[in-house]
Amino acid sequence: PHWTARLGGEADETVGVDTPDGFYAVGQFYRDFPQTPDDEVIACLDRSRAARDPVVRDEDVRIPVGGATLAGRLAVPEGAAGLVLFAHGSGSSRHSPRNRTVAAELNRAGLGTLLFDLLSEAEAADRAHVFDTPLLAGRLAGATEQLAGWPGVAGLPLGYFGASTGAAAALWAAGDPASPVAAVVSRG
């Protein structure tokens, strides 16, 4: 069957040129169709990525908060309109593919992101800490305070993106009357 029939309802939209019968490869229609060297392909992909990637600051960070040093990843596009701090849920981390995907989309939309762990590795091993909402909220609020003095992000409007226990921590921290947070998105 035709490729569009094979895709069925799997894709939201398909776009393609008509494929003539007997078509096997573009090269069959050229007298001279040499293979493109790998280094040339890589150079083209690198140029494309650089043109698409709005992030001008992308670095691992360490945030001292409440007697712990929290590991994170800060990404800030040029002319960022704000900064979103991620508060992940139990069983997740700053390395979560889901959170990294959301962060990349926010970066493309002109928002900076801070993916970070609310607990140190040693603390995360103790399940009681994972569900300690006041502790997690305190860490999130402490990290928010730290950001106020960081070059390139100081003064940006702040928001929280929380999931699961991280959502509870985000709502708790943002509920403090002194909190500078302008928005909270909670998932799960």
CSV table of C-alpha atoms in Angstrom, one decimal:
chain,number,residue,atom,x,y,z
A,1,PRO,CA,0.0,0.0,0.0
A,2,HIS,CA,0.9,3.6,-0.5
A,3,TRP,CA,2.9,5.2,2.4
A,4,THR,CA,0.1,7.5,3.4
A,5,ALA,CA,-2.2,4.5,3.9
A,6,ARG,CA,0.5,2.7,6.0
A,7,LEU,CA,0.7,5.8,8.3
A,8,GLY,CA,-3.0,5.8,8.8
A,9,GLY,CA,-4.0,7.7,11.8
A,10,GLU,CA,-0.5,7.7,13.4
A,11,ALA,CA,0.4,11.2,12.3
A,12,ASP,CA,-1.5,14.5,12.8
A,13,GLU,CA,-0.5,15.6,9.3
A,14,THR,CA,1.6,14.2,6.5
A,15,VAL,CA,3.1,16.2,3.6
A,16,GLY,CA,4.9,14.5,0.8
A,17,VAL,CA,5.5,14.7,-2.9
A,18,ASP,CA,3.9,12.1,-5.2
A,19,THR,CA,6.1,9.0,-5.5
A,20,PRO,CA,6.2,7.6,-9.0
A,21,ASP,CA,6.0,3.9,-9.6
A,22,GLY,CA,9.4,2.3,-9.8
A,23,PHE,CA,11.0,5.1,-7.7
A,24,TYR,CA,13.9,3.7,-5.6
A,25,ALA,CA,16.3,6.6,-5.0
A,26,VAL,CA,16.8,10.2,-6.2
A,27,GLY,CA,20.3,9.2,-7.5
A,28,GLN,CA,18.8,7.1,-10.3
A,29,PHE,CA,17.7,10.3,-12.1
A,30,TYR,CA,21.3,11.8,-12.2
A,31,ARG,CA,24.3,11.0,-14.3
A,32,ASP,CA,26.7,12.1,-11.5
A,33,PHE,CA,25.3,11.7,-7.9
A,34,PRO,CA,28.3,11.3,-5.6
A,35,GLN,CA,27.9,10.6,-1.9
A,36,THR,CA,28.2,13.7,0.3
A,37,PRO,CA,31.1,13.3,2.8
A,38,ASP,CA,30.2,12.9,6.4
A,39,ASP,CA,32.1,16.0,7.5
A,40,GLU,CA,30.2,18.1,5.1
A,41,VAL,CA,26.9,16.8,6.4
A,42,ILE,CA,28.0,17.4,10.0
A,43,ALA,CA,29.0,20.9,9.1
A,44,CYS,CA,25.6,21.6,7.6
A,45,LEU,CA,23.8,20.2,10.6
A,46,ASP,CA,25.9,22.3,13.0
A,47,ARG,CA,25.1,25.4,11.0
A,48,SER,CA,21.4,24.6,11.1
A,49,ARG,CA,21.4,23.8,14.8
A,50,ALA,CA,23.2,27.1,15.6
A,51,ALA,CA,20.6,29.0,13.6
A,52,ARG,CA,17.8,27.3,15.5
A,53,ASP,CA,19.1,27.3,19.0
A,54,PRO,CA,18.3,30.6,20.7
A,55,VAL,CA,20.1,29.7,23.9
A,56,VAL,CA,23.2,31.9,24.6
A,57,ARG,CA,23.8,30.7,28.1
A,58,ASP,CA,23.7,27.0,28.8
A,59,GLU,CA,25.7,25.7,31.7
A,60,ASP,CA,25.7,23.4,34.7
A,61,VAL,CA,25.2,25.3,38.0
A,62,ARG,CA,25.6,24.6,41.7
A,63,ILE,CA,23.1,26.3,44.0
A,64,PRO,CA,23.9,26.5,47.8
A,65,VAL,CA,20.6,26.3,49.7
A,66,GLY,CA,19.7,25.2,53.2
A,67,GLY,CA,23.0,23.4,53.9
A,68,ALA,CA,23.0,21.5,50.6
A,69,THR,CA,24.4,22.3,47.2
A,70,LEU,CA,21.9,21.6,44.5
A,71,ALA,CA,22.9,20.6,41.0
A,72,GLY,CA,21.2,22.2,38.0
A,73,ARG,CA,21.2,23.2,34.4
A,74,LEU,CA,20.6,26.9,33.5
A,75,ALA,CA,19.7,27.8,29.9
A,76,VAL,CA,18.9,31.4,29.0
A,77,PRO,CA,18.1,32.6,25.5
A,78,GLU,CA,19.1,36.0,24.3
A,79,GLY,CA,16.5,38.6,25.4
A,80,ALA,CA,14.8,36.2,27.7
A,81,ALA,CA,11.3,37.4,28.7
A,82,GLY,CA,11.5,35.4,32.0
A,83,LEU,CA,12.9,32.4,33.9
A,84,VAL,CA,11.1,29.2,34.7
A,85,LEU,CA,12.4,27.1,37.6
A,86,PHE,CA,11.5,23.4,37.4
A,87,ALA,CA,10.5,21.6,40.5
A,88,HIS,CA,10.3,17.9,39.5
A,89,GLY,CA,8.4,15.2,41.3
A,90,SER,CA,9.4,12.2,43.3
A,91,GLY,CA,11.4,9.7,41.3
A,92,SER,CA,12.5,12.3,38.7
A,93,SER,CA,15.5,14.6,38.3
A,94,ARG,CA,16.9,17.4,36.3
A,95,HIS,CA,17.9,14.8,33.7
A,96,SER,CA,14.2,13.8,33.0
A,97,PRO,CA,13.7,13.6,29.2
A,98,ARG,CA,10.2,15.0,29.7
A,99,ASN,CA,11.3,18.1,31.6
A,100,ARG,CA,14.3,18.6,29.3
A,101,THR,CA,11.9,18.6,26.3
A,102,VAL,CA,9.5,21.1,28.0
A,103,ALA,CA,12.6,23.3,28.9
A,104,ALA,CA,13.8,23.3,25.3
A,105,GLU,CA,10.4,24.4,24.1
A,106,LEU,CA,10.3,27.2,26.6
A,107,ASN,CA,13.8,28.3,25.5
A,108,ARG,CA,12.7,28.4,21.9
A,109,ALA,CA,9.7,30.6,23.1
A,110,GLY,CA,12.2,33.0,24.7
A,111,LEU,CA,12.1,31.9,28.3
A,112,GLY,CA,15.1,30.9,30.4
A,113,THR,CA,14.9,27.6,32.3
A,114,LEU,CA,16.6,26.2,35.4
A,115,LEU,CA,16.3,22.4,35.7
A,116,PHE,CA,17.6,21.5,39.1
A,117,ASP,CA,17.3,18.9,41.9
A,118,LEU,CA,15.6,20.0,45.1
A,119,LEU,CA,17.6,17.4,47.0
A,120,SER,CA,21.3,16.4,47.1
A,121,GLU,CA,22.0,12.9,45.9
A,122,ALA,CA,22.4,11.7,49.5
A,123,GLU,CA,19.1,13.3,50.5
A,124,ALA,CA,17.3,11.8,47.6
A,125,ALA,CA,18.2,8.3,48.8
A,126,ASP,CA,16.1,8.9,51.9
A,127,ARG,CA,12.4,8.5,50.7
A,128,ALA,CA,11.2,10.6,53.6
A,129,HIS,CA,12.9,13.7,52.0
A,130,VAL,CA,11.3,13.0,48.6
A,131,PHE,CA,7.8,13.6,50.1
A,132,ASP,CA,8.8,16.4,52.5
A,133,THR,CA,6.9,19.3,50.9
A,134,PRO,CA,8.1,22.0,53.4
A,135,LEU,CA,11.7,21.0,52.8
A,136,LEU,CA,11.2,21.0,49.0
A,137,ALA,CA,9.4,24.3,49.1
A,138,GLY,CA,12.2,25.8,51.2
A,139,ARG,CA,14.8,24.6,48.7
A,140,LEU,CA,12.8,26.1,45.8
A,141,ALA,CA,12.4,29.4,47.6
A,142,GLY,CA,16.0,29.4,48.5
A,143,ALA,CA,17.1,28.8,44.9
A,144,THR,CA,14.8,31.6,43.8
A,145,GLU,CA,16.5,34.0,46.3
A,146,GLN,CA,19.9,32.9,45.0
A,147,LEU,CA,18.9,33.8,41.4
A,148,ALA,CA,18.2,37.4,42.4
A,149,GLY,CA,21.9,38.1,42.3
A,150,TRP,CA,23.0,36.0,39.2
A,151,PRO,CA,24.2,38.0,36.2
A,152,GLY,CA,22.0,37.5,33.2
A,153,VAL,CA,18.9,36.4,35.1
A,154,ALA,CA,18.6,38.9,37.9
A,155,GLY,CA,15.5,41.0,37.4
A,156,LEU,CA,13.8,38.5,35.1
A,157,PRO,CA,10.2,37.7,35.9
A,158,LEU,CA,10.1,34.2,37.5
A,159,GLY,CA,7.8,31.3,37.2
A,160,TYR,CA,7.7,27.7,38.6
A,161,PHE,CA,6.9,24.6,36.7
A,162,GLY,CA,6.2,21.8,39.1
A,163,ALA,CA,5.2,18.1,38.8
A,164,SER,CA,3.9,15.8,41.5
A,165,THR,CA,5.6,16.6,44.8
A,166,GLY,CA,7.4,19.4,42.9
A,167,ALA,CA,4.0,20.9,42.1
A,168,ALA,CA,3.1,20.9,45.8
A,169,ALA,CA,6.5,22.6,46.6
A,170,ALA,CA,6.0,25.2,43.8
A,171,LEU,CA,2.5,26.1,45.1
A,172,TRP,CA,3.8,26.2,48.7
A,173,ALA,CA,6.8,28.4,47.8
A,174,ALA,CA,4.9,30.7,45.6
A,175,GLY,CA,2.2,31.1,48.3
A,176,ASP,CA,4.6,33.0,50.5
A,177,PRO,CA,3.6,36.7,50.4
A,178,ALA,CA,7.3,37.7,49.9
A,179,SER,CA,7.7,35.4,46.9
A,180,PRO,CA,8.7,37.2,43.6
A,181,VAL,CA,7.1,34.4,41.5
A,182,ALA,CA,4.7,35.6,38.9
A,183,ALA,CA,3.3,32.3,37.6
A,184,VAL,CA,3.0,28.6,38.6
A,185,VAL,CA,2.3,25.7,36.3
A,186,SER,CA,1.5,22.5,38.1
A,187,ARG,CA,1.4,19.1,36.3
A,188,GLY,CA,0.2,16.0,38.1
